[in-house]
């Protein structure tokens, strides 16, 4: 009876921590999507008007130059070239904004209508990778209030995620050690194999879903499970696929599995290294000390 109660209690704690993290991620996602979406829409409307105005001014300037210098082809070419340079400069300045850059990607790469950055899926991915933390850099709060709230959200969310991952990692690590009958070496071999397998399987799954190359998929998967998150890979048309629930599930599964094994498996690895150091390297130092002393090449003070 007591053993069953203990098992139920321990299982309840594990499940409770996981559910608490899931709830924390979803509540944060709803808040940021609700608060940031209107700001994104406002910036999108503003940039759309600017883009239309720039294009209209450019076309009218080109037509004016062609009419004024109709008989001087060289002068027309020079004037049009100068107008193109000015237009390109203004366009690059306009699309420095993340919302404007997304608008540019949708127009010229995806050849589709504007796809909002702050959706349900992207918000979930944002909050989940905030508390992991990975921080891809695909989306970020645009408002001052959102940035302040994000700092507070991360301050509470990161420790919560670490506690959850440590708890889950300890559970799996203990189960693996018991399965291998306290054979730490076998456990570490399997652990390293799993880490490599996670990277490869995640990269292959990601490349299949988004259409990127296998190397890019594995690279992205690797920097994800190591929680680096450079944000150096932009998929343009595949940005929508990046936020699909399936890809999100694959990414978070890889991250949670790696972090769980890393937190506890890393402790076993350090323990193994310390045991190896004290049992092999430390006695070996005394042997070398004695040999060198006998040879007269080393004198103790």
Short mmCIF file of C-alpha atoms in Angstrom, two decimals, residues 22-296:
data_model
loop_
_atom_site.label_atom_id
_atom_site.label_comp_id
_atom_site.label_asym_id
_atom_site.label_seq_id
_atom_site.Cartn_x
_atom_site.Cartn_y
_atom_site.Cartn_z
CA UNK A 22 2.82 23.24 -20.65
CA UNK A 23 0.31 25.57 -18.99
CA UNK A 24 2.99 28.23 -18.49
CA UNK A 25 3.99 28.05 -22.17
CA UNK A 26 0.38 28.26 -23.40
CA UNK A 27 -0.58 31.16 -21.12
CA UNK A 28 2.53 33.06 -22.20
CA UNK A 29 1.81 32.34 -25.87
CA UNK A 30 -1.75 33.65 -25.57
CA UNK A 31 -0.56 36.82 -23.84
CA UNK A 32 2.16 37.65 -26.36
CA UNK A 33 -0.06 36.85 -29.34
CA UNK A 34 -2.88 38.98 -27.94
CA UNK A 35 -0.58 41.89 -27.07
CA UNK A 36 1.81 41.84 -30.04
CA UNK A 37 -0.59 41.05 -32.91
CA UNK A 38 -2.21 44.54 -32.96
CA UNK A 39 1.23 46.16 -33.02
CA UNK A 40 2.30 43.90 -35.87
CA UNK A 41 -0.86 44.77 -37.80
CA UNK A 42 -0.27 48.49 -37.25
CA UNK A 43 3.34 48.26 -38.48
CA UNK A 44 2.21 46.16 -41.44
CA UNK A 45 -0.36 48.76 -42.54
CA UNK A 46 2.19 51.54 -42.11
CA UNK A 47 4.86 49.73 -44.13
CA UNK A 48 2.35 48.79 -46.83
CA UNK A 49 1.54 52.47 -47.32
CA UNK A 50 5.24 53.37 -47.36
CA UNK A 51 6.00 50.63 -49.87
CA UNK A 52 3.17 51.75 -52.16
CA UNK A 53 4.29 55.37 -51.87
CA UNK A 54 7.92 54.52 -52.68
CA UNK A 55 6.91 52.46 -55.69
CA UNK A 56 4.56 55.16 -56.98
CA UNK A 57 7.19 57.89 -56.56
CA UNK A 58 9.81 55.76 -58.29
CA UNK A 59 7.60 55.01 -61.30
CA UNK A 60 6.49 58.63 -61.64
CA UNK A 61 10.11 59.82 -61.41
CA UNK A 62 11.16 57.39 -64.14
CA UNK A 63 8.33 58.55 -66.40
CA UNK A 64 9.24 62.19 -65.79
CA UNK A 65 12.89 61.57 -66.65
CA UNK A 66 11.93 59.76 -69.84
CA UNK A 67 9.76 62.69 -70.92
CA UNK A 68 12.26 65.40 -70.01
CA UNK A 69 15.29 63.73 -71.61
CA UNK A 70 13.61 61.78 -74.36
CA UNK A 71 16.28 62.72 -76.93
CA UNK A 72 19.30 62.03 -74.71
CA UNK A 73 19.51 58.27 -74.12
CA UNK A 74 22.73 58.45 -72.11
CA UNK A 75 21.28 61.02 -69.72
CA UNK A 76 18.09 58.98 -69.36
CA UNK A 77 20.08 55.88 -68.43
CA UNK A 78 22.15 57.81 -65.87
CA UNK A 79 19.06 59.36 -64.31
CA UNK A 80 17.19 56.04 -64.16
CA UNK A 81 20.24 54.33 -62.65
CA UNK A 82 20.41 57.01 -59.96
CA UNK A 83 16.69 56.63 -59.25
CA UNK A 84 17.07 52.85 -58.96
CA UNK A 85 19.91 53.27 -56.45
CA UNK A 86 17.84 55.68 -54.35
CA UNK A 87 14.81 53.41 -54.54
CA UNK A 88 16.86 50.37 -53.48
CA UNK A 89 18.38 52.32 -50.58
CA UNK A 90 14.94 53.34 -49.31
CA UNK A 91 13.65 49.79 -49.74
CA UNK A 92 16.50 48.31 -47.69
CA UNK A 93 15.89 50.85 -44.94
CA UNK A 94 12.18 50.06 -44.98
CA UNK A 95 12.65 46.29 -44.72
CA UNK A 96 15.02 46.43 -41.75
CA UNK A 97 11.95 46.11 -39.53
CA UNK A 98 11.05 42.44 -38.79
CA UNK A 99 7.44 42.92 -39.85
CA UNK A 100 8.50 44.65 -43.06
CA UNK A 101 11.10 41.93 -43.71
CA UNK A 102 8.38 39.30 -43.34
CA UNK A 103 6.21 41.28 -45.75
CA UNK A 104 9.10 41.34 -48.23
CA UNK A 105 9.58 37.57 -47.91
CA UNK A 106 5.89 36.91 -48.50
CA UNK A 107 5.75 39.19 -51.55
CA UNK A 108 8.98 38.28 -53.33
CA UNK A 109 9.82 34.77 -52.11
CA UNK A 110 6.55 33.08 -51.18
CA UNK A 111 4.58 35.01 -53.82
CA UNK A 112 1.62 35.12 -51.46
CA UNK A 113 -0.31 37.45 -49.20
CA UNK A 114 1.12 38.62 -45.91
CA UNK A 115 1.41 35.86 -43.29
CA UNK A 116 1.35 37.20 -39.71
CA UNK A 117 4.34 36.50 -37.50
CA UNK A 118 2.34 36.24 -34.29
CA UNK A 119 0.09 33.22 -34.77
CA UNK A 120 -0.91 30.53 -32.28
CA UNK A 121 1.81 28.13 -33.42
CA UNK A 122 4.56 30.73 -33.65
CA UNK A 123 3.65 32.15 -30.22
CA UNK A 124 3.84 28.68 -28.68
CA UNK A 125 7.21 28.08 -30.29
CA UNK A 126 8.40 31.49 -29.09
CA UNK A 127 7.42 30.98 -25.44
CA UNK A 128 8.64 27.36 -25.37
CA UNK A 129 12.04 28.24 -26.80
CA UNK A 130 12.24 31.18 -24.39
CA UNK A 131 12.09 29.06 -21.25
CA UNK A 132 14.21 26.18 -22.69
CA UNK A 133 16.06 28.52 -23.68
CA UNK A 134 17.00 28.43 -27.37
CA UNK A 135 15.87 31.77 -28.75
CA UNK A 136 15.95 31.32 -32.52
CA UNK A 137 15.31 35.00 -33.15
CA UNK A 138 12.52 34.46 -35.69
CA UNK A 139 10.07 36.58 -33.76
CA UNK A 140 10.41 38.87 -30.77
CA UNK A 141 8.21 41.39 -28.96
CA UNK A 142 7.82 44.69 -30.80
CA UNK A 143 6.40 46.75 -27.94
CA UNK A 144 8.19 48.06 -24.86
CA UNK A 145 5.61 46.46 -22.58
CA UNK A 146 6.03 43.11 -24.33
CA UNK A 147 9.79 43.23 -23.85
CA UNK A 148 9.49 44.05 -20.16
CA UNK A 149 6.96 41.26 -19.65
CA UNK A 150 9.24 38.88 -21.56
CA UNK A 151 12.10 39.54 -19.11
CA UNK A 152 9.81 38.72 -16.17
CA UNK A 153 8.34 35.73 -18.02
CA UNK A 154 11.80 34.30 -18.72
CA UNK A 155 12.99 34.97 -15.16
CA UNK A 156 10.30 32.65 -13.80
CA UNK A 157 9.98 30.31 -16.77
CA UNK A 158 13.62 29.29 -17.20
CA UNK A 159 14.04 28.00 -13.61
CA UNK A 160 10.68 26.22 -13.91
CA UNK A 161 11.76 24.50 -17.13
CA UNK A 162 15.13 23.55 -15.63
CA UNK A 163 13.44 21.97 -12.60
CA UNK A 164 11.05 20.06 -14.86
CA UNK A 165 13.82 18.85 -17.18
CA UNK A 166 16.02 17.89 -14.24
CA UNK A 167 13.16 15.91 -12.72
CA UNK A 168 12.30 14.12 -15.97
CA UNK A 169 15.97 13.58 -16.74
CA UNK A 170 16.59 12.07 -13.32
CA UNK A 171 13.66 9.72 -13.80
CA UNK A 172 14.94 8.46 -17.17
CA UNK A 173 18.56 8.38 -16.06
CA UNK A 174 17.72 6.27 -12.99
CA UNK A 175 15.62 3.94 -15.13
CA UNK A 176 18.46 3.52 -17.63
CA UNK A 177 21.05 2.91 -14.92
CA UNK A 178 18.85 0.24 -13.33
CA UNK A 179 18.25 -1.27 -16.76
CA UNK A 180 22.00 -1.52 -17.33
CA UNK A 181 22.51 -2.90 -13.79
CA UNK A 182 24.62 0.06 -12.61
CA UNK A 183 26.95 -0.28 -15.61
CA UNK A 184 27.83 3.40 -16.08
CA UNK A 185 29.99 2.76 -19.14
CA UNK A 186 27.18 1.05 -21.04
CA UNK A 187 24.78 3.78 -19.96
CA UNK A 188 27.06 6.54 -21.27
CA UNK A 189 27.57 4.73 -24.59
CA UNK A 190 23.80 4.50 -25.08
CA UNK A 191 23.37 8.11 -23.98
CA UNK A 192 25.88 9.41 -26.52
CA UNK A 193 24.27 7.25 -29.21
CA UNK A 194 20.85 8.71 -28.37
CA UNK A 195 22.18 12.28 -28.55
CA UNK A 196 23.63 11.64 -32.01
CA UNK A 197 20.44 9.86 -33.08
CA UNK A 198 18.28 12.78 -31.91
CA UNK A 199 20.34 15.17 -34.01
CA UNK A 200 20.19 13.00 -37.13
CA UNK A 201 16.52 12.02 -36.84
CA UNK A 202 15.50 15.60 -36.05
CA UNK A 203 17.50 16.94 -38.98
CA UNK A 204 16.01 14.40 -41.39
CA UNK A 205 12.46 15.08 -40.16
CA UNK A 206 13.00 18.83 -40.42
CA UNK A 207 14.42 18.60 -43.94
CA UNK A 208 11.47 16.45 -45.07
CA UNK A 209 8.89 18.87 -43.68
CA UNK A 210 10.45 22.19 -44.72
CA UNK A 211 12.20 21.09 -47.91
CA UNK A 212 15.67 22.28 -46.90
CA UNK A 213 18.78 20.22 -47.58
CA UNK A 214 19.77 17.37 -45.28
CA UNK A 215 22.90 19.20 -44.12
CA UNK A 216 20.91 22.31 -43.20
CA UNK A 217 18.34 20.18 -41.37
CA UNK A 218 20.98 18.34 -39.33
CA UNK A 219 22.83 21.60 -38.64
CA UNK A 220 19.63 23.26 -37.47
CA UNK A 221 18.73 20.24 -35.34
CA UNK A 222 22.18 20.17 -33.75
CA UNK A 223 22.26 23.84 -32.76
CA UNK A 224 18.72 23.38 -31.45
CA UNK A 225 19.43 20.47 -29.11
CA UNK A 226 22.52 22.25 -27.80
CA UNK A 227 20.26 25.27 -27.13
CA UNK A 228 22.46 27.60 -29.16
CA UNK A 229 19.83 28.96 -31.54
CA UNK A 230 21.93 31.21 -33.77
CA UNK A 231 18.97 32.18 -35.93
CA UNK A 232 21.27 32.28 -38.96
CA UNK A 233 19.05 30.06 -41.12
CA UNK A 234 16.06 31.81 -42.70
CA UNK A 235 13.66 29.70 -44.71
CA UNK A 236 11.58 32.46 -46.33
CA UNK A 237 8.71 30.50 -47.92
CA UNK A 238 9.22 27.70 -45.44
CA UNK A 239 8.76 30.06 -42.50
CA UNK A 240 5.10 29.06 -42.29
CA UNK A 241 6.09 25.39 -42.28
CA UNK A 242 8.52 26.14 -39.48
CA UNK A 243 5.62 27.14 -37.26
CA UNK A 244 3.46 24.14 -38.17
CA UNK A 245 2.42 22.01 -35.19
CA UNK A 246 4.27 18.93 -36.46
CA UNK A 247 7.62 20.67 -36.82
CA UNK A 248 7.08 22.44 -33.53
CA UNK A 249 6.44 19.08 -31.85
CA UNK A 250 9.60 17.56 -33.39
CA UNK A 251 11.75 20.51 -32.34
CA UNK A 252 10.48 20.62 -28.77
CA UNK A 253 10.70 16.83 -28.44
CA UNK A 254 14.36 16.96 -29.43
CA UNK A 255 15.07 19.84 -27.07
CA UNK A 256 13.31 18.31 -24.06
CA UNK A 257 14.83 14.87 -24.62
CA UNK A 258 18.33 16.26 -24.97
CA UNK A 259 18.04 18.59 -22.00
CA UNK A 260 16.55 15.88 -19.81
CA UNK A 261 19.35 13.45 -20.56
CA UNK A 262 21.95 16.21 -20.48
CA UNK A 263 21.10 17.37 -16.98
CA UNK A 264 21.21 13.94 -15.38
CA UNK A 265 23.31 12.04 -17.89
CA UNK A 266 25.90 14.78 -17.67
CA UNK A 267 26.18 14.14 -13.94
CA UNK A 268 26.81 10.46 -14.58
CA UNK A 269 29.38 11.40 -17.19
CA UNK A 270 31.19 13.69 -14.76
CA UNK A 271 31.03 10.97 -12.13
CA UNK A 272 32.55 8.48 -14.56
CA UNK A 273 35.31 10.91 -15.48
CA UNK A 274 36.09 11.56 -11.82
CA UNK A 275 36.20 7.84 -11.08
CA UNK A 276 38.50 7.32 -14.06
CA UNK A 277 40.70 10.17 -12.88
CA UNK A 278 41.05 8.89 -9.32
CA UNK A 279 41.39 5.22 -10.24
CA UNK A 280 43.68 5.54 -13.27
CA UNK A 281 45.20 8.97 -13.79
CA UNK A 282 45.86 9.83 -10.16
CA UNK A 283 47.77 6.57 -9.36
CA UNK A 284 49.54 6.91 -12.71
CA UNK A 285 50.90 10.27 -11.60
CA UNK A 286 52.49 8.63 -8.55
CA UNK A 287 54.02 5.92 -10.74
CA UNK A 288 55.52 8.54 -13.04
CA UNK A 289 56.72 10.45 -10.01
CA UNK A 290 58.51 7.37 -8.63
CA UNK A 291 60.04 6.46 -12.01
CA UNK A 292 61.30 9.96 -12.63
CA UNK A 293 62.68 10.15 -9.09
CA UNK A 294 64.57 6.88 -9.57
CA UNK A 295 66.01 8.15 -12.84
CA UNK A 296 67.13 11.34 -11.16
#
